[in-house]
Amino acid sequence: MLSEFGHVTPHIGFIYPNESDMAWTQLIVIYPYITGLVAGAFVVSSMHHVFNIKSFAPISRFALLTALCFMFFAPSPLLFHLGQPTRAFNALITPHWTSAMAAFGYVAGFYVCLLLLETWFAFREDIVAMSKVRTGIMGKVYGWLTLGSDDVSARALAIDHKAARILAMIGIPAACGLHGYVGFVFGSLKTREWWSSDLMPVIFLLSAVGSGVGLLIVLYVIASKFRKTPIPNDTMRGLLYVLFTAITVVMVIEGLELLEIFYKAREGVETVRELIMGPIWAGMSIQWAMSVFVLVVTSALLVFDVHGKRLVNWLFMSGLAMMIGVLAMRWNVVIGGQELSKTMKGLLTYYPELFGRESLFVVGIISICPYFTLWLATKLLPPWEETIVPEHRVLDAHKLA
Amino acid sequence: MTTPDKKPDTKTNETVPLSRRRFLEFLGKGAVCTGTLAGAGRAIGSSEVRHAKRAFQQNDEQYAESMNNPPKVPDYNWNDHQWAMGVDTDRCIGCLRCMEACKMENSVQMDAFHFRTWVERYVYLEGSNTAIVDSQSDPNNIENAGSETRFRFDNRYKNVKVDKAFFVPKLCNQCEHPSCVQVCPTGATFKAKDGPVLIDTTYCIGCQYCVQACPYGARSFNESRGTVDKCNWCYHRITKGLNPACVEVCPTGTRIFGDRNDPESPISLFIRNNHVQVLKPEMGNAPNVFYKGTDKEVV
Ligand code: SF4
Ligand code: SF4
């Protein structure tokens, strides 16, 4: 008999009957995750563009491309989640401004435009050069990408740099806004004890920076291994500083958040305790184990002043751990918040489905897309600060044919 | 959704905005089976064998038809009314007629996990200071009824000493400050002038933010329509001067409905003559469903 209603989320205690059909699923877990990676990657790219920190120069344009490619896919989990995706534009045509969600389309749209513009200014010199050395279709494509501006005099390039810098400066508050805003979508709901917290936007933002830096470390190390290029020690040290700062602040604030819940001990606090011990036990363990790992490793790297190959290896592992930890944190927030019933007298245990519109399969596809797009983007616009020579024709039509 | 396209009706001089009028019209068609309320429980039970899960509900095609081709609503001015509901929990016997009537009247999904209204059972065992609560989605109740489309409370407290027990019917509170309306990104859900909070299901994008925001768990998602659903006090009925279906079928008079603008209406009398409470007042939603005789354990 019980198997007949296996399609709903099982529960213990008392929940409102309508809660057994969970509203937001794993798609809404990766939505803040992806926007978080964007925000983090962007902050790293700004280190060079805005603050002119030289050690970040080799990775700056790569970080920008990463932010752009991930941003393209940030809205996709939301679209897949909507019951009526074809009506998505209703929220843009007639936004209901008291809703935190109404602004999403505008915020995301603005940010995509900003990233596109900054990318163009940052890569214009290369695009012009490429339009000169490439032949065939790709030559034409680069020709179009110059948008008719092929002036590469010193004066023009100075203007490019200035424009990119100004855009990056606007981009920093925009990235923080974009992600703080995602935290607000959850934190502003008074209904759910697990979400309704003033610290939510801050937690989301800081963990986003952490995961973004982690992503860049991982991608940069892998890319360098494949391209057989040396990894600059200074860049790695720079990333280490950012990662260390992010993880320490995140852990302190998340700890404070938990402390507040249990210290205030409002009605139903026992159920919160059971939530942590029960349905999200695994998620919480992963999140905190990874955080502690990153904290310990980055601290050790700083204390023992590690450089070279060992720094790269350990930092790579920290970056990966950071990404996993933040993903677990997103799960704990989004799914955990709903597993704690609004009655505060019951708990649900969510089991993701494997196939279907809102399944793990779809989540997997959406998560892979940004990486694939980034790979293509680095072929189109190599961000590695190398001189452009005619032989470099990976996406050239002649070669593909 | 504060559309400015108001045009005074020549006949009744009413000021319902045109877009709203269209919306009210389709609600009228929502009621295809207002006459079949009596014997609701039996109908669900028996027809379930023949028509799988639907009983006398509208099917999706009928629903679509009522959306696209809304019938006319009789002259009705929403500025003249202020609807409210009362629940006298002392009277409720947990027969679940209200719930079954609602499922049929409003084509609510025929399972134990989507409701516009439901009934909770609170039981204090002897010597206990807290209540044990269960409701229709409780696996034991489903098992006892033998089907997800039949609704009965099981008899689990047969062999234990019970100190006190009571039923609490729940539904959307048509809040004065509805958090669901606050968070809706499109304005598909909105507060009507006469009290109920309505959903324009032709405009809803199905984001379910409102489901998250409702403190009372009153909203559910209809997978096949891709939009959300909740109680609207049978808006298609009350605008015609009828009672909501649940009020109509309740055999004990637990549910009281009426117009607060009329001092002699049942609800005005109920609120005047009793000490009434609302659920979760700390949420600041200011509900319009008033409870008499609830308990500290009621959430
Ligand atoms: S009870 Fe929930 S769905 Fe009903 S009006 Fe209030 S907040 Fe909205
Ligand atoms: S599901 Fe529909 S009614 Fe609810 S918030 Fe989204 S658009 Fe509004």
XYZ file of C-alpha atoms and ligand atoms in Angstrom:
716
model
C 0.000 0.000 0.000
C 2.656 2.474 1.034
C 4.500 2.036 -2.228
C 1.502 3.457 -4.071
C 2.263 6.962 -2.903
C 5.992 6.700 -3.281
C 5.764 9.711 -5.584
C 5.595 12.144 -2.686
C 8.149 13.030 -0.093
C 7.900 10.812 2.982
C 7.636 12.508 6.341
C 7.633 11.959 10.075
C 5.706 13.938 12.658
C 3.031 16.319 11.448
C 3.297 18.325 8.252
C 0.670 20.270 6.327
C -0.706 17.834 3.735
C 0.231 20.151 0.858
C 3.850 20.095 1.916
C 4.339 16.474 0.908
C 4.702 17.642 -2.686
C 7.952 19.553 -2.390
C 7.861 22.826 -4.278
C 11.513 23.524 -5.021
C 13.789 20.666 -5.962
C 17.384 20.070 -7.010
C 17.071 22.542 -9.883
C 16.710 25.308 -7.333
C 19.789 23.924 -5.606
C 22.032 24.489 -8.605
C 20.537 27.868 -9.477
C 22.204 29.682 -6.561
C 25.220 27.447 -7.044
C 25.770 28.545 -10.638
C 25.136 32.238 -9.943
C 27.535 31.854 -7.040
C 30.282 30.561 -9.312
C 29.669 33.553 -11.574
C 29.993 36.011 -8.726
C 33.176 34.360 -7.458
C 34.836 34.149 -10.857
C 33.999 37.760 -11.527
C 35.534 38.951 -8.296
C 38.795 37.197 -9.237
C 38.832 38.744 -12.692
C 38.363 42.166 -11.087
C 41.439 41.731 -8.922
C 43.528 42.537 -11.950
C 41.140 44.730 -13.926
C 40.186 47.029 -11.084
C 42.802 46.780 -8.374
C 45.619 46.107 -10.834
C 47.050 43.293 -8.717
C 49.654 41.951 -11.097
C 49.718 38.391 -9.805
C 46.139 37.916 -11.047
C 46.933 39.080 -14.570
C 47.451 35.585 -16.076
C 44.071 34.398 -14.887
C 42.050 37.567 -15.183
C 40.640 37.129 -18.684
C 40.058 33.436 -18.146
C 38.054 34.321 -15.039
C 36.022 36.781 -17.053
C 35.192 34.159 -19.693
C 34.290 31.707 -16.936
C 31.900 34.197 -15.384
C 30.300 34.863 -18.759
C 29.840 31.209 -19.696
C 28.349 30.292 -16.337
C 26.093 33.325 -16.397
C 24.570 32.173 -19.689
C 23.244 29.125 -17.878
C 22.251 30.720 -14.584
C 18.602 31.223 -15.594
C 18.186 27.759 -17.126
C 17.428 25.841 -13.894
C 14.673 28.345 -13.176
C 13.167 27.885 -16.618
C 13.158 24.118 -16.249
C 11.536 24.480 -12.881
C 8.602 26.656 -13.960
C 5.284 24.888 -14.337
C 4.558 27.124 -17.334
C 7.961 27.964 -18.842
C 6.380 29.554 -21.903
C 4.918 32.219 -19.665
C 8.279 33.110 -18.118
C 8.155 36.505 -19.756
C 5.066 37.409 -17.747
C 7.437 38.252 -14.928
C 9.292 40.637 -17.236
C 6.287 42.222 -18.910
C 4.279 42.787 -15.750
C 6.768 42.532 -12.897
C 5.116 42.621 -9.524
C 7.709 44.661 -7.701
C 6.986 43.520 -4.165
C 8.284 40.113 -5.222
C 11.981 39.438 -4.831
C 11.780 37.143 -7.825
C 10.324 39.744 -10.181
C 13.674 41.490 -10.510
C 15.536 38.341 -11.509
C 15.099 38.776 -15.253
C 16.309 42.354 -15.118
C 19.208 41.695 -12.787
C 20.380 38.697 -14.813
C 19.869 40.489 -18.132
C 21.825 43.501 -16.953
C 24.630 41.306 -15.740
C 24.887 39.324 -18.975
C 25.126 42.575 -20.949
C 27.771 43.898 -18.597
C 29.833 40.726 -18.898
C 29.509 40.679 -22.687
C 30.662 44.279 -22.930
C 33.577 43.798 -20.596
C 34.636 40.656 -22.439
C 34.575 42.515 -25.718
C 36.750 45.319 -24.417
C 39.138 42.903 -22.762
C 39.522 40.807 -25.906
C 39.174 43.405 -28.646
C 42.877 43.583 -29.382
C 43.002 39.825 -29.873
C 39.863 39.770 -31.939
C 41.303 42.337 -34.302
C 44.562 40.427 -34.529
C 42.696 37.225 -35.223
C 40.532 38.737 -37.886
C 43.804 39.560 -39.663
C 45.504 36.155 -39.411
C 42.556 33.787 -39.800
C 41.082 32.836 -43.111
C 37.783 31.358 -44.170
C 34.696 31.345 -42.015
C 36.517 31.989 -38.768
C 38.226 34.994 -40.281
C 34.799 36.377 -41.120
C 33.483 35.590 -37.671
C 36.337 37.476 -36.027
C 35.728 40.269 -38.503
C 32.156 40.528 -37.269
C 33.234 40.310 -33.658
C 35.379 43.413 -34.040
C 32.084 45.233 -34.631
C 33.928 47.307 -37.197
C 36.441 48.710 -34.744
C 39.897 47.516 -35.775
C 41.970 50.364 -34.389
C 44.749 48.866 -32.273
C 46.832 51.998 -31.736
C 48.192 52.567 -28.250
C 45.554 55.219 -27.647
C 42.687 52.920 -28.642
C 44.033 50.137 -26.436
C 44.290 52.513 -23.497
C 40.627 53.347 -23.988
C 39.836 49.603 -24.076
C 41.567 49.085 -20.762
C 39.821 52.015 -19.225
C 36.417 50.802 -20.421
C 37.070 47.290 -19.161
C 38.126 48.677 -15.819
C 35.031 50.851 -15.446
C 32.788 47.941 -16.415
C 34.558 45.722 -13.896
C 34.050 48.373 -11.255
C 30.333 48.427 -11.956
C 30.492 44.652 -12.096
C 31.702 44.173 -8.525
C 28.661 45.679 -6.826
C 26.518 44.064 -9.550
C 27.966 40.623 -8.824
C 27.495 41.148 -5.099
C 23.992 42.426 -5.757
C 23.178 39.488 -8.028
C 24.174 37.007 -5.419
C 23.156 38.833 -2.296
C 19.820 39.052 -4.024
C 19.647 35.268 -4.403
C 20.182 35.063 -0.666
C 17.371 37.573 -0.213
C 14.973 35.352 -2.193
C 15.371 32.806 0.600
C 16.166 34.987 3.579
C 13.175 37.260 3.131
C 10.615 34.469 3.576
C 9.274 34.693 7.115
C 7.598 31.330 6.697
C 10.592 29.075 7.021
C 12.742 29.125 10.133
C 15.697 27.634 8.288
C 15.708 30.406 5.667
C 14.380 33.463 7.359
C 17.626 35.018 8.500
C 19.201 38.406 7.988
C 22.552 36.715 7.489
C 21.323 34.741 4.484
C 22.409 37.210 1.755
C 25.853 37.576 3.356
C 26.309 33.831 3.685
C 25.265 33.286 0.090
C 27.579 35.986 -1.165
C 30.678 34.906 0.720
C 30.278 31.231 -0.016
C 29.731 32.227 -3.653
C 33.087 33.970 -3.752
C 34.664 30.906 -2.162
C 33.173 28.489 -4.660
C 34.033 30.760 -7.596
C 37.664 30.946 -6.540
C 37.652 27.189 -6.066
C 36.281 26.732 -9.565
C 38.957 28.960 -11.062
C 41.751 27.169 -9.249
C 40.489 23.811 -10.483
C 39.927 24.941 -14.066
C 43.169 26.870 -14.278
C 45.266 23.985 -13.000
C 43.569 21.533 -15.356
C 43.871 23.889 -18.318
C 47.553 24.501 -17.601
C 48.216 20.778 -17.363
C 46.552 20.204 -20.722
C 48.302 23.124 -22.351
C 51.573 22.058 -20.714
C 52.248 25.589 -19.537
C 53.846 26.482 -16.194
C 51.564 27.737 -13.457
C 52.817 31.069 -12.109
C 53.561 30.840 -8.429
C 52.333 34.367 -7.715
C 48.933 33.661 -9.221
C 48.517 30.593 -7.057
C 49.537 32.512 -3.968
C 47.030 35.218 -4.848
C 44.241 32.696 -5.234
C 45.289 31.141 -1.962
C 44.841 34.470 -0.157
C 41.366 34.947 -1.592
C 40.322 31.386 -0.809
C 41.613 31.629 2.746
C 39.787 34.893 3.369
C 36.557 33.537 1.912
C 36.554 30.308 3.884
C 37.367 31.897 7.233
C 34.656 34.547 6.945
C 32.086 32.051 5.621
C 32.719 29.616 8.427
C 32.460 32.290 11.095
C 29.197 33.650 9.742
C 27.631 30.235 9.180
C 28.624 29.296 12.696
C 27.024 32.479 14.010
C 23.857 31.708 12.099
C 23.548 28.262 13.678
C 24.400 29.683 17.076
C 21.656 32.273 16.733
C 19.018 29.689 15.839
C 19.841 27.560 18.849
C 20.469 30.430 21.222
C 17.181 32.149 20.397
C 15.600 28.699 20.648
C 12.266 29.756 19.263
C 9.351 27.375 19.126
C 10.260 24.235 17.218
C 13.993 24.435 17.816
C 14.005 20.712 18.645
C 12.750 20.045 15.150
C 15.605 22.105 13.734
C 18.008 19.978 15.742
C 16.378 16.844 14.379
C 16.624 18.242 10.875
C 20.378 18.584 11.230
C 20.719 15.164 12.816
C 18.297 13.581 10.359
C 17.413 14.477 6.759
C 20.346 16.803 6.049
C 22.855 14.987 8.207
C 24.917 13.871 5.210
C 24.767 17.297 3.596
C 25.803 19.046 6.774
C 28.678 16.634 7.295
C 29.968 17.167 3.766
C 29.610 20.929 4.037
C 31.473 21.221 7.317
C 34.055 18.541 6.604
C 34.953 20.246 3.324
C 35.034 23.660 4.978
C 37.335 22.440 7.722
C 39.540 20.733 5.151
C 39.853 23.928 3.113
C 40.507 25.985 6.229
C 43.195 23.646 7.505
C 44.928 23.238 4.158
C 44.918 26.927 3.250
C 46.121 27.848 6.740
C 48.909 25.300 6.510
C 49.912 26.550 3.061
C 50.161 30.039 4.501
C 51.938 29.088 7.719
C 54.535 26.901 6.038
C 54.900 29.317 3.142
C 54.496 26.601 0.542
C 55.351 27.311 -3.089
C 55.671 25.497 -6.379
C 54.252 22.112 -7.188
C 53.098 21.313 -3.681
C 51.199 24.568 -3.502
C 49.473 23.764 -6.807
C 48.468 20.270 -5.718
C 47.121 21.242 -2.326
C 45.408 24.323 -3.619
C 43.785 22.253 -6.345
C 42.369 19.910 -3.714
C 41.191 22.835 -1.596
C 39.482 24.391 -4.585
C 37.681 21.159 -5.370
C 36.707 20.722 -1.718
C 35.396 24.272 -1.626
C 33.182 23.625 -4.656
C 31.805 20.429 -3.180
C 31.282 22.028 0.220
C 29.368 24.966 -1.214
C 27.232 22.677 -3.357
C 26.362 20.726 -0.211
C 25.602 23.997 1.538
C 23.171 24.997 -1.223
C 21.446 21.650 -0.848
C 21.234 22.054 2.912
C 19.678 25.481 2.548
C 17.252 24.887 -0.308
C 16.180 21.317 0.361
C 16.799 21.419 4.109
C 14.613 24.485 4.455
C 11.709 22.631 2.923
C 12.380 19.428 4.800
C 11.643 21.345 7.964
C 7.863 21.545 7.928
C 6.100 24.890 8.354
C 4.292 23.294 11.277
C 7.650 22.922 13.067
C 6.267 19.587 14.189
C 7.434 17.402 11.352
C 10.264 16.602 8.971
C 10.290 15.477 5.384
C 13.048 13.499 3.734
C 13.545 14.422 0.127
C 14.706 11.862 -2.426
C 15.621 13.331 -5.809
C 14.222 11.663 -8.888
C 16.637 10.384 -11.485
C 14.831 11.100 -14.738
C 12.188 13.649 -15.672
C 11.840 17.386 -15.991
C 13.211 18.239 -12.561
C 15.520 15.274 -12.176
C 19.160 14.738 -11.373
C 19.683 13.935 -15.045
C 18.552 17.408 -16.104
C 20.599 18.923 -13.305
C 23.636 17.023 -14.584
C 23.126 18.266 -18.142
C 22.653 21.866 -17.017
C 25.745 21.654 -14.824
C 27.928 20.355 -17.659
C 26.794 22.955 -20.198
C 28.763 25.906 -18.744
C 32.008 23.901 -18.791
C 31.473 22.873 -22.373
C 30.615 26.432 -23.352
C 33.710 27.664 -21.573
C 35.829 25.191 -23.506
C 34.393 26.491 -26.777
C 34.831 30.068 -25.615
C 38.510 29.556 -24.852
C 38.909 28.226 -28.394
C 37.202 31.263 -29.838
C 38.851 33.806 -27.545
C 42.047 32.324 -26.071
C 42.461 34.131 -22.749
C 46.036 33.022 -22.142
C 47.810 36.248 -23.073
C 49.838 34.667 -25.869
C 50.777 36.169 -29.186
C 48.469 35.171 -31.981
C 50.048 33.159 -34.761
C 48.391 31.851 -37.900
C 48.831 28.151 -36.994
C 46.547 28.421 -33.976
C 43.433 27.304 -35.758
C 41.532 24.961 -33.570
C 38.070 26.096 -34.621
C 39.039 26.881 -38.148
C 36.544 25.643 -40.683
C 39.269 24.215 -42.898
C 40.606 22.144 -40.105
C 37.194 20.992 -38.918
C 36.386 19.842 -42.451
C -2.043 43.776 -11.197
C -3.781 47.024 -10.324
C -5.103 47.395 -13.822
C -6.522 50.856 -14.394
C -8.990 49.762 -17.050
C -12.029 50.406 -14.895
C -15.206 51.241 -16.708
C -18.463 51.873 -14.882
C -21.047 49.337 -15.878
C -24.022 51.127 -17.384
C -26.597 48.962 -15.696
C -25.326 48.533 -12.163
C -22.761 51.293 -11.992
C -20.230 48.851 -10.630
C -16.512 49.396 -10.822
C -15.007 45.992 -11.308
C -11.974 46.358 -13.574
C -12.520 44.742 -16.948
C -9.673 42.286 -16.657
C -11.048 41.218 -13.312
C -14.491 40.781 -14.798
C -13.155 38.354 -17.342
C -11.476 36.543 -14.540
C -14.618 36.402 -12.430
C -16.446 35.075 -15.424
C -14.332 32.015 -15.885
C -14.584 31.235 -12.214
C -18.303 30.973 -12.740
C -17.746 28.146 -15.102
C -15.515 26.406 -12.612
C -18.614 25.126 -10.985
C -19.978 22.468 -13.219
C -21.293 20.336 -10.471
C -22.736 22.576 -7.816
C -25.737 20.350 -7.567
C -23.891 17.185 -6.778
C -22.589 18.140 -3.383
C -24.876 15.941 -1.350
C -23.557 12.442 -1.010
C -20.138 13.621 -1.969
C -18.292 11.013 -0.017
C -20.224 8.171 -1.526
C -19.716 9.530 -4.999
C -15.963 9.633 -4.611
C -15.806 6.221 -3.105
C -17.920 4.461 -5.698
C -16.855 6.232 -8.838
C -13.235 5.746 -8.061
C -13.451 2.192 -9.318
C -14.922 3.182 -12.632
C -13.150 6.456 -13.422
C -9.829 5.897 -11.760
C -9.191 9.055 -9.779
C -11.577 11.756 -10.943
C -15.078 11.083 -9.614
C -17.321 13.996 -10.635
C -14.526 16.418 -11.143
C -13.907 18.427 -14.248
C -11.309 16.813 -16.416
C -8.496 18.866 -17.861
C -10.306 19.512 -21.137
C -13.353 20.847 -19.330
C -11.102 22.938 -17.190
C -9.366 24.382 -20.235
C -12.742 25.103 -21.793
C -13.895 26.995 -18.715
C -10.691 28.999 -18.837
C -10.856 29.915 -22.489
C -14.556 30.482 -22.743
C -15.684 31.925 -19.422
C -19.404 32.160 -18.688
C -21.062 35.349 -17.485
C -21.325 36.100 -13.797
C -24.542 37.729 -12.581
C -24.331 41.376 -11.609
C -22.045 41.542 -8.677
C -20.190 44.468 -7.162
C -17.162 43.482 -5.208
C -17.060 46.800 -3.390
C -20.265 45.907 -1.562
C -18.989 42.815 0.220
C -16.387 41.817 2.729
C -16.450 38.049 2.958
C -15.132 36.166 5.964
C -15.292 32.664 7.377
C -15.587 31.297 10.869
C -14.639 27.848 12.125
C -16.207 26.561 15.309
C -13.793 23.757 16.121
C -15.948 22.578 19.036
C -18.464 21.354 16.513
C -16.227 19.565 14.042
C -16.596 15.769 14.001
C -13.896 15.103 11.404
C -16.267 13.579 8.852
C -14.308 15.201 5.993
C -17.401 16.007 3.963
C -16.091 19.547 3.443
C -12.894 18.242 1.985
C -14.570 15.823 -0.371
C -17.031 18.466 -1.512
C -14.162 20.866 -2.161
C -12.223 18.317 -4.182
C -15.175 17.823 -6.485
C -16.400 21.371 -6.636
C -13.023 22.790 -7.543
C -11.392 19.920 -9.421
C -8.635 19.578 -6.873
C -6.220 16.744 -7.603
C -7.777 13.540 -6.353
C -5.038 12.349 -4.024
C -4.025 12.733 -0.403
C -1.377 15.377 -1.007
C -3.125 18.319 -2.656
C -5.863 20.141 -0.812
C -7.708 23.419 -0.808
C -9.112 22.485 2.560
C -8.255 19.707 4.963
C -8.935 18.653 8.543
C -6.348 18.077 11.262
C -6.856 15.862 14.283
C -5.261 16.886 17.594
C -5.074 14.286 20.340
C -3.687 14.666 23.862
C -2.980 11.277 25.357
C -3.471 10.893 29.061
C -0.670 12.569 30.982
C 0.827 14.221 27.917
C 1.284 17.953 27.597
C 1.578 18.002 23.839
C -0.781 16.925 21.135
C -0.249 14.284 18.495
C -1.424 15.617 15.166
C -2.378 13.849 11.976
C -4.144 14.683 8.782
C -5.069 13.297 5.378
C -1.519 12.827 4.116
C -0.672 10.624 7.095
C 0.262 7.181 5.693
C -1.798 5.377 8.344
C -4.934 7.260 7.395
C -4.382 6.501 3.734
C -3.773 2.848 4.490
C -6.860 2.711 6.629
C -9.034 4.234 3.921
C -7.571 1.728 1.484
C -7.053 4.315 -1.201
C -5.463 7.680 -1.817
C -8.728 8.977 -3.178
C -10.810 8.152 -0.147
C -10.475 10.115 3.009
C -11.046 8.737 6.520
C -9.359 9.209 9.866
C -8.248 5.834 11.173
C -9.152 4.560 14.595
C -5.655 4.477 16.029
C -6.584 5.745 19.487
C -9.026 2.907 20.120
C -6.979 1.221 22.831
C -5.319 4.177 24.548
C -6.561 6.677 27.088
C -7.189 10.044 25.476
C -7.325 13.185 27.589
C -8.677 15.521 24.992
C -9.123 15.489 21.246
C -10.529 17.805 18.636
C -10.527 18.484 14.908
C -9.381 21.661 13.199
C -10.485 22.318 9.623
C -7.940 24.332 7.661
C -8.094 26.303 4.463
C -6.606 29.395 2.887
C -7.069 32.266 5.309
C -7.564 34.857 2.548
C -5.155 36.986 4.533
C -5.492 40.734 4.783
C -1.737 40.980 4.176
C -1.146 37.855 2.077
C 2.497 36.859 1.829
C 1.658 34.807 -1.256
C 0.588 37.957 -3.094
C 3.654 39.796 -1.876
C 6.057 37.290 -3.429
C 4.251 36.513 -6.694
C 6.575 37.805 -9.438
C 3.856 38.207 -12.056
C 0.875 39.401 -10.079
C -1.016 36.261 -11.094
C -2.238 35.960 -7.551
C -3.947 39.000 -6.108
C -6.261 40.196 -3.365
C -9.811 40.827 -4.489
C -11.670 43.850 -3.090
C -14.265 41.644 -1.425
C -11.706 39.638 0.537
C -10.607 36.426 -1.191
C -7.113 36.068 -2.591
C -7.483 34.773 -6.143
C -5.153 33.158 -8.673
C -5.331 33.914 -12.366
C -4.265 30.493 -13.581
C -4.015 31.764 -17.146
C -1.220 34.056 -16.007
C 0.577 32.042 -13.323
C 4.035 30.865 -14.407
C 4.197 28.068 -11.849
C 7.297 29.250 -10.004
C 5.776 28.176 -6.683
C 7.299 31.040 -4.759
C 3.844 31.595 -3.283
C 3.752 27.988 -2.079
C 6.920 28.711 -0.112
C 5.626 32.005 1.228
C 2.268 30.881 2.603
C 2.712 30.281 6.348
C -0.323 28.000 6.463
C 0.562 25.479 3.765
C -2.615 26.452 1.960
C -1.204 26.325 -1.549
C -0.439 23.324 -3.687
C 0.918 22.781 -7.159
C -1.118 21.192 -9.899
C 1.439 19.286 -11.953
C -0.776 18.691 -14.972
C -1.803 22.348 -15.272
C 1.604 23.679 -14.332
C 0.044 26.262 -12.048
C -0.726 26.620 -8.365
C -4.050 26.105 -6.689
C -5.667 27.133 -3.449
C -9.006 27.831 -1.824
C -10.869 30.881 -3.072
C -13.962 30.370 -0.907
C -15.677 29.061 -4.052
C -15.596 32.490 -5.594
C -17.839 31.303 -8.408
C -20.494 30.435 -5.820
C -20.275 33.330 -3.376
C -20.544 35.864 -6.180
C -23.880 34.245 -7.015
C -25.093 34.488 -3.447
C -24.371 30.832 -2.592
C -22.276 29.519 0.267
C -18.889 27.892 -0.388
C -19.228 24.156 -0.999
C -17.607 23.193 2.317
C -19.981 25.409 4.279
C -22.892 23.976 2.354
C -22.150 20.341 3.141
C -20.929 20.618 6.731
C -23.499 18.641 8.750
C -22.614 20.257 12.088
C -22.382 23.921 11.234
C -18.703 24.058 12.001
C -18.060 26.394 9.105
C -19.721 29.793 9.134
C -19.602 32.081 6.144
C -20.912 35.497 5.324
C -20.487 39.164 4.605
C -18.963 41.289 7.325
C -20.566 44.361 5.817
C -23.894 42.926 6.924
C -24.040 43.120 10.756
C -26.669 40.374 10.899
C -24.860 37.876 8.651
C -23.849 34.562 10.264
C -20.181 35.506 10.281
C -20.763 38.919 11.844
C -22.813 37.285 14.583
C -20.215 34.566 15.034
C -17.393 37.052 15.479
C -19.486 39.297 17.736
C -20.755 36.568 20.008
C -17.596 34.485 20.430
C -13.991 34.918 21.411
C -12.317 34.233 18.121
C -8.683 33.704 17.204
C -6.665 33.535 14.018
C -3.879 31.110 13.166
C -0.235 32.149 13.528
C -1.008 35.809 14.295
C 2.724 36.425 14.733
C 3.172 36.086 10.973
C 1.417 39.394 10.488
C -0.772 38.047 7.706
C -4.023 39.047 9.426
C -6.151 36.053 8.384
C -9.829 36.319 7.522
C -10.716 32.876 8.818
C -11.684 33.138 12.479
C -11.407 30.173 14.813
C -13.371 29.528 17.948
C -12.085 27.011 20.467
C -8.614 26.306 19.144
C -5.735 25.250 21.321
C -2.126 26.167 22.049
C -0.987 23.193 19.980
C -2.800 24.260 16.820
C -0.345 25.391 14.168
S -3.405 31.608 3.776
Fe -1.608 31.491 2.478
S -2.414 31.285 0.390
Fe -4.092 32.025 1.692
S -3.984 34.278 1.473
Fe -2.831 33.733 3.328
S -0.713 33.562 2.583
Fe -2.033 33.483 0.765
S 3.324 30.028 -8.858
Fe 1.988 31.461 -9.979
S 0.757 32.494 -8.424
Fe 2.473 31.501 -7.363
S 4.074 33.093 -7.217
Fe 4.499 31.945 -9.107
S 3.404 33.059 -10.731
Fe 2.563 33.787 -8.757
